[in-house]
């Protein structure tokens, strides 16, 4: 089983749509969780951290279910600029080694 | 916003040659990392570095790889004898402390081995 597994997509949605991405992780000792965004041939950039209580940042909502080892990201009112690859990332603690999923490709079209 | 800077942005090298990729982490950060991403694949951890020594490394980080922080500001990744399969984007990253703090990535160094 992969350490971090994501549906690779691609997701093609119109502007204004709501889209949800899912991710599962295999190591129950994982301590912190993130969604990163990566544009083509660019570095990963932190989109948001994910907490068990769920958290929201504008149009983005992230959820963590530790019992199911499941992480989600919801994007509301999609913009063209949201087109990117969304990376589910897990940190097992210690020295901060991040384990990345393969990414989910999102394309928002007019 | 402070940033991690990397040089070169792109390097082409012949198989068997040594390559050094350079990084300047954010100035007050204490933990440093190298990751790589082969084209079309996921980002993979190579090594973490803290207190002037390697704290963790992956299976990818074999004897041909080494890291160094020679002068308190630069953080380098050396690949001793490059192979075709080393062609990838190499990202440097840093953070103040890893416990929940943001890990910042540099823009990457694209290495092409021919």
JSON list of C-alpha atoms in Angstrom, two decimals, chain B residues 8-109:
[
{"chain": "B", "resi": 8, "resn": "UNK", "atom": "CA", "xyz": [21.57, 26.74, -10.61]},
{"chain": "B", "resi": 9, "resn": "UNK", "atom": "CA", "xyz": [18.01, 26.76, -11.86]},
{"chain": "B", "resi": 10, "resn": "UNK", "atom": "CA", "xyz": [18.97, 24.32, -14.60]},
{"chain": "B", "resi": 11, "resn": "UNK", "atom": "CA", "xyz": [22.09, 22.25, -15.18]},
{"chain": "B", "resi": 12, "resn": "UNK", "atom": "CA", "xyz": [22.96, 19.81, -17.91]},
{"chain": "B", "resi": 13, "resn": "UNK", "atom": "CA", "xyz": [25.77, 17.40, -17.13]},
{"chain": "B", "resi": 14, "resn": "UNK", "atom": "CA", "xyz": [27.33, 14.34, -18.66]},
{"chain": "B", "resi": 15, "resn": "UNK", "atom": "CA", "xyz": [26.86, 10.96, -17.07]},
{"chain": "B", "resi": 16, "resn": "UNK", "atom": "CA", "xyz": [29.60, 10.25, -14.56]},
{"chain": "B", "resi": 17, "resn": "UNK", "atom": "CA", "xyz": [30.28, 13.89, -13.77]},
{"chain": "B", "resi": 18, "resn": "UNK", "atom": "CA", "xyz": [29.99, 15.41, -10.31]},
{"chain": "B", "resi": 19, "resn": "UNK", "atom": "CA", "xyz": [27.29, 17.97, -9.67]},
{"chain": "B", "resi": 20, "resn": "UNK", "atom": "CA", "xyz": [26.82, 20.37, -6.78]},
{"chain": "B", "resi": 21, "resn": "UNK", "atom": "CA", "xyz": [23.44, 21.97, -6.21]},
{"chain": "B", "resi": 22, "resn": "UNK", "atom": "CA", "xyz": [23.37, 24.96, -3.93]},
{"chain": "B", "resi": 23, "resn": "UNK", "atom": "CA", "xyz": [20.72, 26.32, -1.61]},
{"chain": "B", "resi": 24, "resn": "UNK", "atom": "CA", "xyz": [20.44, 29.27, 0.72]},
{"chain": "B", "resi": 25, "resn": "UNK", "atom": "CA", "xyz": [17.79, 28.41, 3.31]},
{"chain": "B", "resi": 26, "resn": "UNK", "atom": "CA", "xyz": [15.76, 31.05, 5.14]},
{"chain": "B", "resi": 27, "resn": "UNK", "atom": "CA", "xyz": [18.13, 32.70, 7.59]},
{"chain": "B", "resi": 28, "resn": "UNK", "atom": "CA", "xyz": [16.72, 31.71, 10.98]},
{"chain": "B", "resi": 29, "resn": "UNK", "atom": "CA", "xyz": [15.74, 28.19, 9.98]},
{"chain": "B", "resi": 30, "resn": "UNK", "atom": "CA", "xyz": [17.42, 25.22, 11.62]},
{"chain": "B", "resi": 31, "resn": "UNK", "atom": "CA", "xyz": [16.20, 22.21, 9.62]},
{"chain": "B", "resi": 32, "resn": "UNK", "atom": "CA", "xyz": [17.14, 21.69, 6.01]},
{"chain": "B", "resi": 33, "resn": "UNK", "atom": "CA", "xyz": [16.03, 19.19, 3.41]},
{"chain": "B", "resi": 34, "resn": "UNK", "atom": "CA", "xyz": [16.56, 17.99, -0.11]},
{"chain": "B", "resi": 35, "resn": "UNK", "atom": "CA", "xyz": [13.74, 16.47, -2.11]},
{"chain": "B", "resi": 36, "resn": "UNK", "atom": "CA", "xyz": [13.64, 15.41, -5.71]},
{"chain": "B", "resi": 37, "resn": "UNK", "atom": "CA", "xyz": [10.91, 15.02, -8.30]},
{"chain": "B", "resi": 38, "resn": "UNK", "atom": "CA", "xyz": [11.45, 12.98, -11.43]},
{"chain": "B", "resi": 39, "resn": "UNK", "atom": "CA", "xyz": [9.35, 14.34, -14.30]},
{"chain": "B", "resi": 40, "resn": "UNK", "atom": "CA", "xyz": [5.78, 13.13, -13.98]},
{"chain": "B", "resi": 41, "resn": "UNK", "atom": "CA", "xyz": [6.36, 11.51, -10.61]},
{"chain": "B", "resi": 42, "resn": "UNK", "atom": "CA", "xyz": [5.77, 12.47, -7.01]},
{"chain": "B", "resi": 43, "resn": "UNK", "atom": "CA", "xyz": [8.02, 14.55, -4.81]},
{"chain": "B", "resi": 44, "resn": "UNK", "atom": "CA", "xyz": [10.39, 12.25, -2.88]},
{"chain": "B", "resi": 45, "resn": "UNK", "atom": "CA", "xyz": [12.34, 12.91, 0.31]},
{"chain": "B", "resi": 46, "resn": "UNK", "atom": "CA", "xyz": [16.10, 12.55, 0.04]},
{"chain": "B", "resi": 47, "resn": "UNK", "atom": "CA", "xyz": [17.63, 13.82, 3.26]},
{"chain": "B", "resi": 48, "resn": "UNK", "atom": "CA", "xyz": [17.12, 16.02, 6.29]},
{"chain": "B", "resi": 49, "resn": "UNK", "atom": "CA", "xyz": [19.91, 17.94, 8.02]},
{"chain": "B", "resi": 50, "resn": "UNK", "atom": "CA", "xyz": [19.96, 19.43, 11.50]},
{"chain": "B", "resi": 51, "resn": "UNK", "atom": "CA", "xyz": [22.71, 20.63, 13.80]},
{"chain": "B", "resi": 52, "resn": "UNK", "atom": "CA", "xyz": [25.32, 20.06, 11.11]},
{"chain": "B", "resi": 53, "resn": "UNK", "atom": "CA", "xyz": [24.55, 16.44, 10.54]},
{"chain": "B", "resi": 54, "resn": "UNK", "atom": "CA", "xyz": [22.19, 14.22, 8.61]},
{"chain": "B", "resi": 55, "resn": "UNK", "atom": "CA", "xyz": [19.17, 13.44, 10.75]},
{"chain": "B", "resi": 56, "resn": "UNK", "atom": "CA", "xyz": [17.35, 11.18, 8.33]},
{"chain": "B", "resi": 57, "resn": "UNK", "atom": "CA", "xyz": [17.87, 9.92, 4.80]},
{"chain": "B", "resi": 58, "resn": "UNK", "atom": "CA", "xyz": [15.90, 7.85, 2.33]},
{"chain": "B", "resi": 59, "resn": "UNK", "atom": "CA", "xyz": [16.93, 4.76, 0.39]},
{"chain": "B", "resi": 60, "resn": "UNK", "atom": "CA", "xyz": [17.50, 7.00, -2.61]},
{"chain": "B", "resi": 61, "resn": "UNK", "atom": "CA", "xyz": [20.24, 8.88, -0.75]},
{"chain": "B", "resi": 62, "resn": "UNK", "atom": "CA", "xyz": [23.01, 6.35, -1.33]},
{"chain": "B", "resi": 63, "resn": "UNK", "atom": "CA", "xyz": [26.78, 6.77, -1.25]},
{"chain": "B", "resi": 64, "resn": "UNK", "atom": "CA", "xyz": [26.86, 8.90, -4.37]},
{"chain": "B", "resi": 65, "resn": "UNK", "atom": "CA", "xyz": [24.97, 11.66, -2.56]},
{"chain": "B", "resi": 66, "resn": "UNK", "atom": "CA", "xyz": [26.30, 13.94, 0.14]},
{"chain": "B", "resi": 67, "resn": "UNK", "atom": "CA", "xyz": [25.18, 17.14, 1.82]},
{"chain": "B", "resi": 68, "resn": "UNK", "atom": "CA", "xyz": [27.11, 19.88, 3.48]},
{"chain": "B", "resi": 69, "resn": "UNK", "atom": "CA", "xyz": [26.59, 23.22, 5.15]},
{"chain": "B", "resi": 70, "resn": "UNK", "atom": "CA", "xyz": [30.06, 24.65, 4.63]},
{"chain": "B", "resi": 71, "resn": "UNK", "atom": "CA", "xyz": [29.66, 28.23, 5.81]},
{"chain": "B", "resi": 72, "resn": "UNK", "atom": "CA", "xyz": [26.53, 28.58, 7.91]},
{"chain": "B", "resi": 73, "resn": "UNK", "atom": "CA", "xyz": [24.43, 29.92, 5.08]},
{"chain": "B", "resi": 74, "resn": "UNK", "atom": "CA", "xyz": [24.74, 27.62, 2.06]},
{"chain": "B", "resi": 75, "resn": "UNK", "atom": "CA", "xyz": [23.41, 24.08, 2.06]},
{"chain": "B", "resi": 76, "resn": "UNK", "atom": "CA", "xyz": [24.68, 21.91, -0.77]},
{"chain": "B", "resi": 77, "resn": "UNK", "atom": "CA", "xyz": [23.79, 18.60, -2.34]},
{"chain": "B", "resi": 78, "resn": "UNK", "atom": "CA", "xyz": [26.58, 16.82, -4.15]},
{"chain": "B", "resi": 79, "resn": "UNK", "atom": "CA", "xyz": [26.05, 13.97, -6.56]},
{"chain": "B", "resi": 80, "resn": "UNK", "atom": "CA", "xyz": [29.42, 12.32, -7.08]},
{"chain": "B", "resi": 81, "resn": "UNK", "atom": "CA", "xyz": [28.98, 10.39, -10.30]},
{"chain": "B", "resi": 82, "resn": "UNK", "atom": "CA", "xyz": [25.72, 11.23, -12.00]},
{"chain": "B", "resi": 83, "resn": "UNK", "atom": "CA", "xyz": [23.55, 8.63, -13.69]},
{"chain": "B", "resi": 84, "resn": "UNK", "atom": "CA", "xyz": [20.83, 9.14, -16.27]},
{"chain": "B", "resi": 85, "resn": "UNK", "atom": "CA", "xyz": [18.22, 8.31, -13.64]},
{"chain": "B", "resi": 86, "resn": "UNK", "atom": "CA", "xyz": [19.40, 11.25, -11.51]},
{"chain": "B", "resi": 87, "resn": "UNK", "atom": "CA", "xyz": [17.71, 13.57, -13.98]},
{"chain": "B", "resi": 88, "resn": "UNK", "atom": "CA", "xyz": [15.07, 15.33, -11.90]},
{"chain": "B", "resi": 89, "resn": "UNK", "atom": "CA", "xyz": [14.05, 18.56, -10.23]},
{"chain": "B", "resi": 90, "resn": "UNK", "atom": "CA", "xyz": [15.82, 18.89, -6.90]},
{"chain": "B", "resi": 91, "resn": "UNK", "atom": "CA", "xyz": [14.11, 21.00, -4.26]},
{"chain": "B", "resi": 92, "resn": "UNK", "atom": "CA", "xyz": [15.79, 22.41, -1.20]},
{"chain": "B", "resi": 93, "resn": "UNK", "atom": "CA", "xyz": [13.56, 23.18, 1.79]},
{"chain": "B", "resi": 94, "resn": "UNK", "atom": "CA", "xyz": [13.90, 24.58, 5.27]},
{"chain": "B", "resi": 95, "resn": "UNK", "atom": "CA", "xyz": [11.94, 25.22, 8.43]},
{"chain": "B", "resi": 96, "resn": "UNK", "atom": "CA", "xyz": [12.42, 26.68, 11.89]},
{"chain": "B", "resi": 97, "resn": "UNK", "atom": "CA", "xyz": [11.17, 23.56, 13.65]},
{"chain": "B", "resi": 98, "resn": "UNK", "atom": "CA", "xyz": [9.42, 20.65, 11.97]},
{"chain": "B", "resi": 99, "resn": "UNK", "atom": "CA", "xyz": [6.64, 20.26, 14.51]},
{"chain": "B", "resi": 100, "resn": "UNK", "atom": "CA", "xyz": [3.75, 21.68, 12.54]},
{"chain": "B", "resi": 101, "resn": "UNK", "atom": "CA", "xyz": [5.64, 24.63, 11.13]},
{"chain": "B", "resi": 102, "resn": "UNK", "atom": "CA", "xyz": [5.59, 25.39, 7.46]},
{"chain": "B", "resi": 103, "resn": "UNK", "atom": "CA", "xyz": [8.39, 23.83, 5.44]},
{"chain": "B", "resi": 104, "resn": "UNK", "atom": "CA", "xyz": [9.37, 26.26, 2.70]},
{"chain": "B", "resi": 105, "resn": "UNK", "atom": "CA", "xyz": [10.61, 25.03, -0.64]},
{"chain": "B", "resi": 106, "resn": "UNK", "atom": "CA", "xyz": [13.01, 26.67, -3.04]},
{"chain": "B", "resi": 107, "resn": "UNK", "atom": "CA", "xyz": [12.14, 26.99, -6.71]},
{"chain": "B", "resi": 108, "resn": "UNK", "atom": "CA", "xyz": [14.20, 23.94, -7.56]},
{"chain": "B", "resi": 109, "resn": "UNK", "atom": "CA", "xyz": [17.22, 23.01, -9.63]}
]
